[in-house]
């Protein structure tokens, strides 16, 4: 099966892979990002939208798109129709990494190396065909340098900013930007990238707030 044209979901997945094929160690944030990317793809396909000023999932059209990954994602979002975006992203994102990895493996883009005994080690996805990511990165770097983004590029870079990882994904030697310039450009794109990206950004901020609250509570109880 030939390599597909990257969607926001598959593109973000490839950008999150380290050189050894392991996803970036982002914990739950990886799930937020992939679920947000899937929401962006389904919104672009006219299947799912975000209502109530960006807070609620709204399924507009339940008919299949013809893409197996998007259709699996549509089924997942159907179960969250009318529910809060933050809850949908958390739930849907939990098992999305394997689904996207398997989809790309079937199309010859990556290989799947299962984790160790009892799954104690994470799956790895070494790239079998690096041309898709190389072309993707080239286009995104042009956008970071000031070019006008496509809808997909806008969403991808907005999600990378929402996950707070632009300097982990892009090397300043490749972009020609300082870390401050890179973060600023990615943040600019995030702010105008639409409700899916905004939902991920809110989820990440909420997670940060919960961690800080827990840390403060622990400090108080230790006194």
Tab-separated table of C-alpha atoms in Angstrom:
chain	number	residue	atom	x	y	z
A	1	UNK	CA	0.000	0.000	0.000
A	2	UNK	CA	1.485	3.363	-0.996
A	3	UNK	CA	2.352	6.059	1.527
A	4	UNK	CA	-0.606	8.377	2.145
A	5	UNK	CA	-0.582	12.145	1.940
A	6	UNK	CA	-0.063	13.284	5.554
A	7	UNK	CA	-3.077	14.385	7.533
A	8	UNK	CA	-2.766	16.497	10.672
A	9	UNK	CA	-2.950	13.266	12.690
A	10	UNK	CA	-0.326	11.260	10.810
A	11	UNK	CA	1.886	14.317	10.382
A	12	UNK	CA	1.903	15.094	14.093
A	13	UNK	CA	2.599	11.440	14.883
A	14	UNK	CA	5.706	11.448	12.669
A	15	UNK	CA	6.908	14.747	14.100
A	16	UNK	CA	6.653	13.322	17.620
A	17	UNK	CA	8.892	10.345	16.828
A	18	UNK	CA	12.457	10.421	18.106
A	19	UNK	CA	15.348	9.086	16.017
A	20	UNK	CA	15.055	5.613	17.575
A	21	UNK	CA	11.350	5.431	16.742
A	22	UNK	CA	10.040	6.121	20.236
A	23	UNK	CA	7.366	8.806	20.597
A	24	UNK	CA	8.469	11.883	22.510
A	25	UNK	CA	8.049	11.252	26.232
A	26	UNK	CA	5.075	13.562	26.709
A	27	UNK	CA	2.939	11.263	28.831
A	28	UNK	CA	-0.746	12.062	28.512
A	29	UNK	CA	0.073	15.074	26.328
A	30	UNK	CA	0.787	12.761	23.378
A	31	UNK	CA	-2.797	11.542	23.534
A	32	UNK	CA	-4.156	15.089	23.795
A	33	UNK	CA	-2.166	16.106	20.744
A	34	UNK	CA	-3.162	13.161	18.550
A	35	UNK	CA	-6.824	13.440	19.560
A	36	UNK	CA	-6.741	17.164	18.810
A	37	UNK	CA	-5.151	16.432	15.436
A	38	UNK	CA	-7.870	13.896	14.686
A	39	UNK	CA	-10.513	16.463	15.620
A	40	UNK	CA	-8.881	18.974	13.263
A	41	UNK	CA	-8.900	16.435	10.410
A	42	UNK	CA	-12.542	15.538	10.996
A	43	UNK	CA	-13.505	19.207	11.200
A	44	UNK	CA	-11.769	19.835	7.857
A	45	UNK	CA	-13.719	16.889	6.411
A	46	UNK	CA	-17.000	18.435	7.612
A	47	UNK	CA	-17.751	15.589	10.002
A	48	UNK	CA	-17.168	17.087	13.453
A	49	UNK	CA	-17.278	20.625	14.786
A	50	UNK	CA	-16.876	22.332	18.140
A	51	UNK	CA	-19.863	24.199	19.567
A	52	UNK	CA	-20.552	26.335	22.656
A	53	UNK	CA	-17.610	28.676	21.999
A	54	UNK	CA	-15.185	25.805	21.586
A	55	UNK	CA	-16.216	23.679	24.565
A	56	UNK	CA	-18.528	20.953	23.193
A	57	UNK	CA	-18.101	18.272	20.521
A	58	UNK	CA	-20.717	18.433	17.762
A	59	UNK	CA	-20.947	15.642	15.183
A	60	UNK	CA	-22.266	17.248	11.995
A	61	UNK	CA	-22.111	14.297	9.598
A	62	UNK	CA	-21.678	10.661	10.732
A	63	UNK	CA	-21.071	9.255	7.238
A	64	UNK	CA	-17.638	7.664	6.601
A	65	UNK	CA	-14.877	9.680	4.952
A	66	UNK	CA	-13.328	6.693	3.178
A	67	UNK	CA	-10.102	6.973	5.181
A	68	UNK	CA	-9.844	4.102	7.712
A	69	UNK	CA	-8.062	6.161	10.374
A	70	UNK	CA	-10.437	9.110	10.142
A	71	UNK	CA	-13.431	6.787	10.113
A	72	UNK	CA	-12.202	5.036	13.258
A	73	UNK	CA	-11.753	8.472	14.800
A	74	UNK	CA	-15.234	9.517	13.721
A	75	UNK	CA	-16.647	6.480	15.513
A	76	UNK	CA	-14.789	7.539	18.644
A	77	UNK	CA	-16.097	11.099	18.473
A	78	UNK	CA	-19.655	9.875	17.851
A	79	UNK	CA	-19.548	8.518	21.392
A	80	UNK	CA	-18.729	12.013	22.653
A	81	UNK	CA	-21.291	14.014	20.682
A	82	UNK	CA	-22.470	16.876	22.892
A	83	UNK	CA	-19.767	16.266	25.495
A	84	UNK	CA	-16.948	18.548	26.562
A	85	UNK	CA	-13.926	18.758	24.282
A	86	UNK	CA	-11.510	18.250	27.189
A	87	UNK	CA	-13.179	14.968	28.198
A	88	UNK	CA	-13.320	13.730	24.597
A	89	UNK	CA	-9.641	14.473	23.967
A	90	UNK	CA	-8.596	12.746	27.182
A	91	UNK	CA	-10.635	9.594	26.514
A	92	UNK	CA	-10.001	9.299	22.775
A	93	UNK	CA	-6.303	10.027	23.109
A	94	UNK	CA	-5.569	7.131	25.465
A	95	UNK	CA	-5.251	4.464	22.769
A	96	UNK	CA	-4.721	6.576	19.670
A	97	UNK	CA	-0.960	6.120	19.403
A	98	UNK	CA	-1.276	2.423	18.480
A	99	UNK	CA	-4.056	3.110	15.980
A	100	UNK	CA	-2.023	5.752	14.135
A	101	UNK	CA	1.162	3.669	14.280
A	102	UNK	CA	-0.603	0.623	12.847
A	103	UNK	CA	-2.185	2.738	10.094
A	104	UNK	CA	1.203	4.089	9.006
A	105	UNK	CA	2.832	0.651	9.268
A	106	UNK	CA	0.222	-0.817	6.910
A	107	UNK	CA	1.203	1.856	4.391
A	108	UNK	CA	4.944	1.293	4.653
A	109	UNK	CA	5.782	4.567	6.389
A	110	UNK	CA	6.907	3.081	9.723
A	111	UNK	CA	7.593	-0.332	11.178
A	112	UNK	CA	6.114	-1.462	14.487
A	113	UNK	CA	8.384	-2.922	17.136
A	114	UNK	CA	6.339	-4.157	20.064
A	115	UNK	CA	7.349	-3.275	23.613
A	116	UNK	CA	9.096	-5.690	25.916
A	117	UNK	CA	7.600	-8.409	28.078
A	118	UNK	CA	4.161	-7.409	29.429
A	119	UNK	CA	4.471	-4.167	27.496
A	120	UNK	CA	6.841	-2.679	30.074
A	121	UNK	CA	8.722	-0.886	27.310
A	122	UNK	CA	6.941	1.451	24.901
A	123	UNK	CA	6.323	0.521	21.306
A	124	UNK	CA	8.803	1.850	18.791
A	125	UNK	CA	8.022	3.036	15.264
A	126	UNK	CA	11.254	3.261	13.234
A	127	UNK	CA	10.574	4.919	9.904
A	128	UNK	CA	10.624	2.634	6.877
A	129	UNK	CA	10.196	5.557	4.474
A	130	UNK	CA	11.465	8.909	5.724
A	131	UNK	CA	10.396	10.885	2.656
A	132	UNK	CA	6.972	11.711	4.078
A	133	UNK	CA	8.375	13.296	7.246
A	134	UNK	CA	11.200	15.041	5.364
A	135	UNK	CA	8.767	16.745	2.992
A	136	UNK	CA	6.463	17.575	5.892
A	137	UNK	CA	9.252	19.191	7.916
A	138	UNK	CA	10.480	21.194	4.937
A	139	UNK	CA	7.053	22.756	4.476
A	140	UNK	CA	6.577	23.459	8.180
A	141	UNK	CA	9.973	25.111	8.473
A	142	UNK	CA	9.034	27.444	5.615
A	143	UNK	CA	5.895	28.397	7.558
A	144	UNK	CA	7.922	28.994	10.718
A	145	UNK	CA	10.107	31.336	8.678
A	146	UNK	CA	7.043	33.321	7.646
A	147	UNK	CA	5.375	31.533	4.721
A	148	UNK	CA	1.587	31.291	4.636
A	149	UNK	CA	0.461	27.923	6.085
A	150	UNK	CA	-1.988	25.473	4.610
A	151	UNK	CA	-4.898	24.474	6.848
A	152	UNK	CA	-3.067	21.294	7.875
A	153	UNK	CA	0.244	23.042	8.515
A	154	UNK	CA	-1.540	25.659	10.606
A	155	UNK	CA	-3.169	22.979	12.771
A	156	UNK	CA	0.041	20.938	13.163
A	157	UNK	CA	2.141	23.883	14.272
A	158	UNK	CA	-0.649	25.135	16.512
A	159	UNK	CA	-0.822	21.742	18.211
A	160	UNK	CA	2.952	21.632	18.651
A	161	UNK	CA	2.741	25.005	20.379
A	162	UNK	CA	-0.227	23.875	22.490
A	163	UNK	CA	1.809	20.866	23.637
A	164	UNK	CA	4.660	23.273	24.458
A	165	UNK	CA	7.233	21.315	22.426
A	166	UNK	CA	8.298	23.436	19.417
A	167	UNK	CA	11.970	23.396	20.458
A	168	UNK	CA	11.856	19.607	20.920
A	169	UNK	CA	10.407	19.032	17.449
A	170	UNK	CA	12.425	21.591	15.476
A	171	UNK	CA	16.166	22.236	15.630
A	172	UNK	CA	17.194	25.880	15.439
A	173	UNK	CA	19.935	24.903	12.990
A	174	UNK	CA	17.205	23.774	10.581
A	175	UNK	CA	14.819	26.678	11.134
A	176	UNK	CA	17.385	29.463	11.411
A	177	UNK	CA	15.352	30.800	14.358
A	178	UNK	CA	16.319	31.269	17.972
A	179	UNK	CA	14.301	29.299	20.517
A	180	UNK	CA	12.479	32.484	21.478
A	181	UNK	CA	11.612	33.265	17.850
A	182	UNK	CA	10.479	29.682	17.248
A	183	UNK	CA	8.188	29.674	20.283
A	184	UNK	CA	6.777	33.081	19.369
A	185	UNK	CA	5.968	32.065	15.778
A	186	UNK	CA	4.417	28.770	16.910
A	187	UNK	CA	2.375	30.618	19.543
A	188	UNK	CA	1.144	33.073	16.911
A	189	UNK	CA	-0.072	30.154	14.796
A	190	UNK	CA	-1.664	28.433	17.796
A	191	UNK	CA	-3.799	31.447	18.629
A	192	UNK	CA	-5.447	31.391	15.200
A	193	UNK	CA	-5.487	27.641	14.512
A	194	UNK	CA	-9.088	26.906	15.474
A	195	UNK	CA	-11.068	25.104	18.189
A	196	UNK	CA	-9.311	21.723	18.039
A	197	UNK	CA	-5.982	23.343	18.870
A	198	UNK	CA	-7.632	25.546	21.492
A	199	UNK	CA	-9.081	22.424	23.131
A	200	UNK	CA	-5.650	20.803	23.382
A	201	UNK	CA	-4.163	24.014	24.741
A	202	UNK	CA	-6.845	24.194	27.442
A	203	UNK	CA	-6.299	20.536	28.355
A	204	UNK	CA	-2.543	21.041	28.722
A	205	UNK	CA	-3.034	24.174	30.825
A	206	UNK	CA	-5.520	22.309	33.031
A	207	UNK	CA	-3.011	19.491	33.504
A	208	UNK	CA	-0.301	21.989	34.449
A	209	UNK	CA	-2.674	23.623	36.942
A	210	UNK	CA	-3.555	20.256	38.495
A	211	UNK	CA	0.122	19.341	38.854
A	212	UNK	CA	0.915	22.711	40.450
A	213	UNK	CA	-2.048	22.402	42.831
A	214	UNK	CA	-0.920	18.920	43.830
A	215	UNK	CA	2.635	20.119	44.400
A	216	UNK	CA	1.467	23.045	46.527
A	217	UNK	CA	-0.821	20.787	48.563
A	218	UNK	CA	2.046	18.368	49.156
A	219	UNK	CA	4.305	21.206	50.312
A	220	UNK	CA	1.680	22.471	52.733
A	221	UNK	CA	1.008	19.010	54.192
A	222	UNK	CA	4.750	18.456	54.748
A	223	UNK	CA	5.049	21.523	56.943
